[in-house]
Structure formats: structure tokens, C-alpha cells
XYZ file of C-alpha atoms in Angstrom:
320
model
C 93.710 94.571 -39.685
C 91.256 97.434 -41.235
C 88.938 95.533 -44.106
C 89.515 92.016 -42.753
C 92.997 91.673 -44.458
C 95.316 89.323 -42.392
C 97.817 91.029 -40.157
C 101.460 89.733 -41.066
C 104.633 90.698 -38.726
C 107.670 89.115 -39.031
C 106.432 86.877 -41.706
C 103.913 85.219 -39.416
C 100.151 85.605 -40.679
C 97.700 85.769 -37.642
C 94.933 83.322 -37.287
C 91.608 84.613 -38.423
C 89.712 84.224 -35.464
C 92.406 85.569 -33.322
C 92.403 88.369 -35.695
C 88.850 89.242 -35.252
C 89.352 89.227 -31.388
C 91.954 91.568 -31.909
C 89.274 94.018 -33.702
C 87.292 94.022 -31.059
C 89.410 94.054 -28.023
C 90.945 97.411 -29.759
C 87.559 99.016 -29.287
C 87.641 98.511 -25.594
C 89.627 101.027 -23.092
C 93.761 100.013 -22.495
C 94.138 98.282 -19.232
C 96.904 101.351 -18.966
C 93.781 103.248 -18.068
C 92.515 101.503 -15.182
C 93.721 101.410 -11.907
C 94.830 97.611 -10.957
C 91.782 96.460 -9.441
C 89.383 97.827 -12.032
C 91.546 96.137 -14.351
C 91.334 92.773 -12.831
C 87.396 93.093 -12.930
C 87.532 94.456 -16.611
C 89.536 91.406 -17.905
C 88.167 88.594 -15.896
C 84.836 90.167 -17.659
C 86.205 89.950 -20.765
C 88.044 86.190 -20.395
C 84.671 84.804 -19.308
C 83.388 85.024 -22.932
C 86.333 83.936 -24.655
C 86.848 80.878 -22.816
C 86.043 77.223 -23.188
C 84.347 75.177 -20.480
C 85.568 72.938 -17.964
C 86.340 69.344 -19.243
C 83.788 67.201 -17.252
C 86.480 64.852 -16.262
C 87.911 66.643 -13.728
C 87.163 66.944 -10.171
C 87.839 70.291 -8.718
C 87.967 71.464 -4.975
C 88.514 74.618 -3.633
C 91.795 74.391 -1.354
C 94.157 76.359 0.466
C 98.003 76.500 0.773
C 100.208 77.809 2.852
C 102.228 81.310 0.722
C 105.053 83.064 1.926
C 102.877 85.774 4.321
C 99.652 84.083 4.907
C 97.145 81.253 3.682
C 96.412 81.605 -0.391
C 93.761 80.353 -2.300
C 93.788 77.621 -4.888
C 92.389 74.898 -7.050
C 92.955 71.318 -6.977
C 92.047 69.613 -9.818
C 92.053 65.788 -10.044
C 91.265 63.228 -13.027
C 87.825 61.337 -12.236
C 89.607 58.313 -13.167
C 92.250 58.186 -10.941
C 93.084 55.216 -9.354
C 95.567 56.068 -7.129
C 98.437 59.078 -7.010
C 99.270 60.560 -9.937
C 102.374 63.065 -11.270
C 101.644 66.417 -9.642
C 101.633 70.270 -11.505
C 101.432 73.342 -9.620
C 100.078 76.278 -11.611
C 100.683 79.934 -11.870
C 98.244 81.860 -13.918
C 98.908 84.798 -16.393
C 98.691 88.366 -15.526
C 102.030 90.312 -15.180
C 102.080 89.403 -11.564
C 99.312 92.317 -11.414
C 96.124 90.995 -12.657
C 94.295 87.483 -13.040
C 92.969 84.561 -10.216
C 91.924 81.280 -10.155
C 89.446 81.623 -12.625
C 91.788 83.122 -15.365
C 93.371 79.216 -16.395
C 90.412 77.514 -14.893
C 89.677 75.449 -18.283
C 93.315 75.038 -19.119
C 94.013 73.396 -15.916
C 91.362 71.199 -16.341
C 92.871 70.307 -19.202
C 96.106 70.195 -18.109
C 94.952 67.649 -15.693
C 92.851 65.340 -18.042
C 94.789 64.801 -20.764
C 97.827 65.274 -18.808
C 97.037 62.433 -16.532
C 97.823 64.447 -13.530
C 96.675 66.364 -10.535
C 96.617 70.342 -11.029
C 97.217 72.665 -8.046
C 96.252 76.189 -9.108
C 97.309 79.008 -6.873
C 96.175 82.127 -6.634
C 99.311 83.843 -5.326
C 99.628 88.163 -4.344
C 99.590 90.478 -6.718
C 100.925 93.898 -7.399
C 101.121 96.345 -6.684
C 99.404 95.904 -3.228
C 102.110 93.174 -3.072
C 105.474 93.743 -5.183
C 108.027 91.933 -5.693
C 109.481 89.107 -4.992
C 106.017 88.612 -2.778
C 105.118 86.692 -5.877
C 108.135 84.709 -6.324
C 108.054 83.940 -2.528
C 104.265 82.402 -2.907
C 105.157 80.387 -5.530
C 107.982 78.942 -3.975
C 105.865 77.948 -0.712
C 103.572 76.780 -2.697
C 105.670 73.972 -4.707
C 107.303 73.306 -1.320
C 103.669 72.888 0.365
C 103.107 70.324 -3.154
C 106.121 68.428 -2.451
C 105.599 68.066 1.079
C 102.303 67.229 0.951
C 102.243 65.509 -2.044
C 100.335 62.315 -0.624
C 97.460 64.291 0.792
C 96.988 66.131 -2.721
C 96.678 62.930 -4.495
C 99.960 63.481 -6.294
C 103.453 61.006 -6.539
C 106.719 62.824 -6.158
C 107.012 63.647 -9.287
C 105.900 67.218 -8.925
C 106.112 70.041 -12.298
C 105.831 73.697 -11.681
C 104.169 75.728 -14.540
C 102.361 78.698 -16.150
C 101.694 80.948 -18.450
C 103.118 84.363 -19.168
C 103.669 85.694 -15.533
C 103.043 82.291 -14.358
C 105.693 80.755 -16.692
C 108.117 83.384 -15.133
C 107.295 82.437 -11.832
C 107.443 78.640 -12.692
C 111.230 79.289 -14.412
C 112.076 80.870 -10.851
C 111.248 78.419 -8.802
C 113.150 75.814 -10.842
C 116.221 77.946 -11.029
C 115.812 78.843 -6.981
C 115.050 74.786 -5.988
C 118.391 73.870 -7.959
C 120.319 76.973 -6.186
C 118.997 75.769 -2.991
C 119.949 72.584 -2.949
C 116.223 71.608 -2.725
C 114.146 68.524 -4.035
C 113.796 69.913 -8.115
C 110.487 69.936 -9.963
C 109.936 66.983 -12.421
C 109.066 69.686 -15.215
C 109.041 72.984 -15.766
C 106.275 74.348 -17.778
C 107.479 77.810 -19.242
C 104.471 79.219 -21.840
C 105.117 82.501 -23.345
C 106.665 83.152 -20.498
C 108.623 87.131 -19.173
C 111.904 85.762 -18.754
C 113.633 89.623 -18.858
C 112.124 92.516 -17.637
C 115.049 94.782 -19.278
C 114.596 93.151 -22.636
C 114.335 95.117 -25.958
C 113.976 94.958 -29.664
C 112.716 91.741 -31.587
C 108.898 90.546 -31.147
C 109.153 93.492 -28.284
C 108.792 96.378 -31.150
C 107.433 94.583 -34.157
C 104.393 93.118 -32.069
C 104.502 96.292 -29.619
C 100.786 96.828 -30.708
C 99.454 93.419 -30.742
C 96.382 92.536 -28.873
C 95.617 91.278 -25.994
C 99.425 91.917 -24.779
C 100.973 95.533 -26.038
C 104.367 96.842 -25.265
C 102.370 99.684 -22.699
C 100.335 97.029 -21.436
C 103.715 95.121 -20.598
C 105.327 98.041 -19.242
C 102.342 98.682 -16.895
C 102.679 95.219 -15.807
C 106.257 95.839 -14.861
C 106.172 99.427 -13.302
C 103.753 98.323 -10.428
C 105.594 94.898 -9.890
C 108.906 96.165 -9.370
C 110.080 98.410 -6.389
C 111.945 100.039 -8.619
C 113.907 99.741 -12.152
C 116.896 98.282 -11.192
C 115.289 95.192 -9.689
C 114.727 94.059 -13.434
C 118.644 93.015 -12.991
C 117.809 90.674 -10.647
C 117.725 86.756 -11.612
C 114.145 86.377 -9.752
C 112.669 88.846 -11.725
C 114.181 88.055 -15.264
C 115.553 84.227 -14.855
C 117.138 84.780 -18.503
C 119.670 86.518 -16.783
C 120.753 84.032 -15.048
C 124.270 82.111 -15.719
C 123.768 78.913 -13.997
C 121.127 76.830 -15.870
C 123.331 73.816 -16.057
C 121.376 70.616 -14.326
C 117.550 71.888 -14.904
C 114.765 70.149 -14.460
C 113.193 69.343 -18.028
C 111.689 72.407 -19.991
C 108.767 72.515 -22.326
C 108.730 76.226 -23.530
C 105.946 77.553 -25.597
C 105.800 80.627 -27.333
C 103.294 82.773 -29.512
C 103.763 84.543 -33.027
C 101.948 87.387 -31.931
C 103.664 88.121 -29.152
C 105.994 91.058 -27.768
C 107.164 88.289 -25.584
C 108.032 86.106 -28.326
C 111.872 86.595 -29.014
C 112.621 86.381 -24.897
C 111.136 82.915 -24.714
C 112.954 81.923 -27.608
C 116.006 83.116 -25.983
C 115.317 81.286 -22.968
C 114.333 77.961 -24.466
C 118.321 78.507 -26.373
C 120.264 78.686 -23.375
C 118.357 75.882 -21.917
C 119.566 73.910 -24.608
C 123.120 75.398 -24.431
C 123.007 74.140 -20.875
C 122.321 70.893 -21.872
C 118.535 70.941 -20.594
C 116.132 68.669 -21.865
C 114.052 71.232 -23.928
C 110.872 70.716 -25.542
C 110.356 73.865 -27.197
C 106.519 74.917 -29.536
C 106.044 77.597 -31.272
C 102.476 78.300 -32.571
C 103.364 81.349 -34.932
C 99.216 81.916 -35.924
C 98.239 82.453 -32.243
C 98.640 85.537 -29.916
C 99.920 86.213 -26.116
C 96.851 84.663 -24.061
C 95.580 81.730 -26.280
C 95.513 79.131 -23.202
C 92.494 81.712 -22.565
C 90.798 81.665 -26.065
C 89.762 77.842 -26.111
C 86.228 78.675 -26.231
C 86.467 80.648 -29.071
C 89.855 80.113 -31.199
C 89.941 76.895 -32.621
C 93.633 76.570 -33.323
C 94.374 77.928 -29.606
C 92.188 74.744 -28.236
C 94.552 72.272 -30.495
C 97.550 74.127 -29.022
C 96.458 73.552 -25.204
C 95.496 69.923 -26.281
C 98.631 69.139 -27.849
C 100.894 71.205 -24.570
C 98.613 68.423 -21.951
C 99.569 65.415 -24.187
C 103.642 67.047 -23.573
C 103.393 67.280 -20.231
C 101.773 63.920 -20.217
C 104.754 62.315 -22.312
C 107.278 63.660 -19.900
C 105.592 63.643 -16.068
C 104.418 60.174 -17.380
C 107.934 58.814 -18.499
């Protein structure tokens, strides 16, 4: 990146603006070097001037839902023009289950909701490591169970999508995979962007974009040490759904992944056995962008176009 010339890897060329982000997020301090809760005030600093604003269409009202241990906040964000009930989406942000709130996807889910044509509940479910896992998992399943439940209240029809990026789109793959297992009412859509889906994984996007901003391979590894209990929990399916061999029957998948990603190759892999299973995949790549572009929209013009163009998906299919 020195001198302005583009960074290549894996013969994907980086988009320029993203590029110059990258430049200037290097100067700042790693994450690594923060305790948890200075890091949470450090990046929801830094997200607040890369971000776009919310889209005027939207109505949004601070809510609460019920989580696995206690009340949780959330978002609920509805289409001015609604007439009547519309298809539902609960949200997980980003955040490696460790940092990020409600504020962190606040312009993506008002996206989400606009062009999606459908009402957004954004949850702002426990973090680690003051809350490990599966405390996570176990808010974002109460949560689409409060949404499906209470689906009339919230404005929404029954046809309810879980979804999320990064952490989020881990947590939004779980709660699929667990409402199948369960024998439970299944989402309409699953929303899986860039999204962990094995916390044991190696080699691929994992080395060559180990040093990519805003998500490294330490940053990542951070992420995981003060989510998990302990090492071997990484084996379990609710941690890294990928592992899982029982994804026959799904719910539909749209799966988005990131050039400039160490989480690249994982979502691949995950959007592949969907499709071995016979899932109804829709599966993006946008190979200019970075980890984090649903976050950029203010500033990255190409990362704007990508959230537009993942609302109009989730339009096609909760609208179908």
C-alpha cells in the first residue's frame, strides 16, 4: 500500500477508497491492545465517521426483547410506507461476538428495511467476554423466537429471515441450523455476510489477507480467545456451523463474502456445502471490498452499491 500503489492478494485488486482507509486505520493502535470495553468505545468512534446516514424512509423505535438471561436491547425499524405487515428480518451486528451495538449496522438496517420492503429487528445481544459462549447464540435464538411469536405486534407476516454480518452472520447460520434441529418454525432466509463459519479454520484468505485492515488474523484470534471458554469449544457446531453435517432442508441462503477478507475462503466454503445440500443459495462475492464494508457506506462508494444491491436480494426472496 506504501506510495498509493494498489494492494493485490490473490489476484484481487482492492478498491481505492477502501485502500486509503486501510492507510489510515494502520496508523491507529490494534484493537489487540485494548481491553474489550475500550475497544468497543475505540471502534464505535471510529465507525461513526465512516458511515452513511440513515435512509429517511424508515421509522425506527427503540424496543426491547426478551434474550436468553434477561431483557436486551434493540431496534425496530419499519418502512414509512407500510401499509400493513410486512416480511420480517432479525439482525445480528458484526463484532466477533466481543465488540459492536445497535449503532454498529444502524444505516445498513435501515437499508435493509427500505429497499428490502421489510421490517428490521436489530438486537443488541451479550457480548464477550463478560458473557461467553453460547450466551450469544442463546440471545439470538430468543430473539427470532420472540420475532416469530410476536410477529403481529412487530408489524411483520410470518415470513421471518434471520441475518448478519460477520459475527452476526455466524449467529444468523446458527439459529437456522438449531430451528431445523429443533423441529422449530424455520426462518424464511438466512442472511450469512462474510460470515465466521469455523473457528478452527486455517490457510486460504486466513494467511494471504492475515494483515488486511479493518479485520487481521490477531484481531480474529482476539475475537475468538475471549468468546470461547476454551479451545476445544471451536469443535462445536454452534460455534463453527461449517462443521456441521446436517444442512440438508435449510432455509434459503444468501451468502456474501469480501476479497479482502481473512474470512473469505470459510464463507465460500459454507455457501458450497449449502449448495451440496441442495439449499437454495444465493451466493456474492465483491472481490474490491474489505471485511466491514456494510459499515463504510458513508465513505466507500462501491461498499454502498454492495449493501444496495444485498436489500434488493433479500427483497427478491422474503418478497417471493
Amino acid at each position: 500500500m506504501a506510495g498509493g500503489k494498489p494492494l493485490a492478494i490473490d489476484g484481487r485488486t482492492l478498491d481505492a477508497r477502501a485502500q486509503f482507509l486501510a492507510v489510515q486505520g494502520a496508523k491507529a493502535p490494534s484493537i489487540t491492545t485494548l481491553d474489550p470495553v475500550t475497544a468497543r468505545a475505540a471502534t464505535a468512534q471510529g465507525l461513526k465517521l465512516l458511515d452513511g446516514t440513515r435512509s429517511p424512509q424508515v421509522l425506527v423505535e427503540a424496543v426491547t426483547v426478551p434474550g436468553s438471561a434477561g431483557p436486551l436491547g434493540a431496534r425496530l425499524y419499519t418502512p414509512r410506507n407500510a401499509g400493513g405487515p410486512l416480511p420480517g428480518l432479525v439482525f445480528y451486528h458484526f463484532g466477533g461476538c466481543v465488540i459492536g451495538d445497535l449503532d454498529t449496522c444502524d444505516t445498513f438496517c435501515s437499508m435493509l428495511a427500505d429497499i428490502g420492503e421489510c421490517v428490521v429487528l436489530s438486537v443488541d445481544y451479550r457480548l464477550a467476554p463478560e458473557h461467553k459462549f453460547p450466551a450469544a447464540v442463546d440471545d439470538a435464538l430468543a430473539a427470532y423466537r420472540y420475532a416469530r411469536d410476536n410477529a403481529e405486534t412487530l408489524g411483520m407476516t410470518r415470513r421471518i429471515a434471520v441475518g448478519g454480518d460477520s459475527a452476526g452472520g455466524y449467529l444468523s447460520a446458527v439459529v437456522a441450523q438449531e430451528m431445523k434441529r429443533t423441529g422449530e418454525e424455520e426462518p424464511a432466509l438466512q442472511l450469512l455476510i462474510y460470515p465466521v463459519t469455523d473457528m478452527e479454520w486455517q490457510g486460504g484468505s486466513w494467511e494471504s489477507c492475515e494483515n488486511v485492515y479493518p479485520l487481521t488474523r490477531e484481531i480474529m484470534e482476539w475475537f475468538i480467545g475471549h468468546y470461547l471458554n476454551d479451545p476445544g469449544e471451536a469443535k462445536n457446531i454452534l460455534a463453527s456451523p461449517l462443521k456441521s453435517g446436517d444442512l440438508e432442508d435449510l432455509c434459503p441462503a444468501i451468502v456474501i463474502t469480501a476479497g479482502f477478507d481473512v474470512l473469505r475462503d470459510q464463507g465460500i466454503a459454507y455457501a458450497q456445502a449449502l449448495r451440496e445440500a441442495e439449499v437454495n443459495t444465493t451466493y456474492r462475492s465483491y472481490d474490491n471490498l474489505c471485511h466491514a464494508f456494510t459499515a463504510m457506506t458513508g465513505v466507500v462508494p462501491a461498499a454502498k452499491r454492495a449493501c444496495e444491491e444485498i436489500a434488493r436480494d433479500v427483497r427478491r426472496i422474503l418478497h417471493a
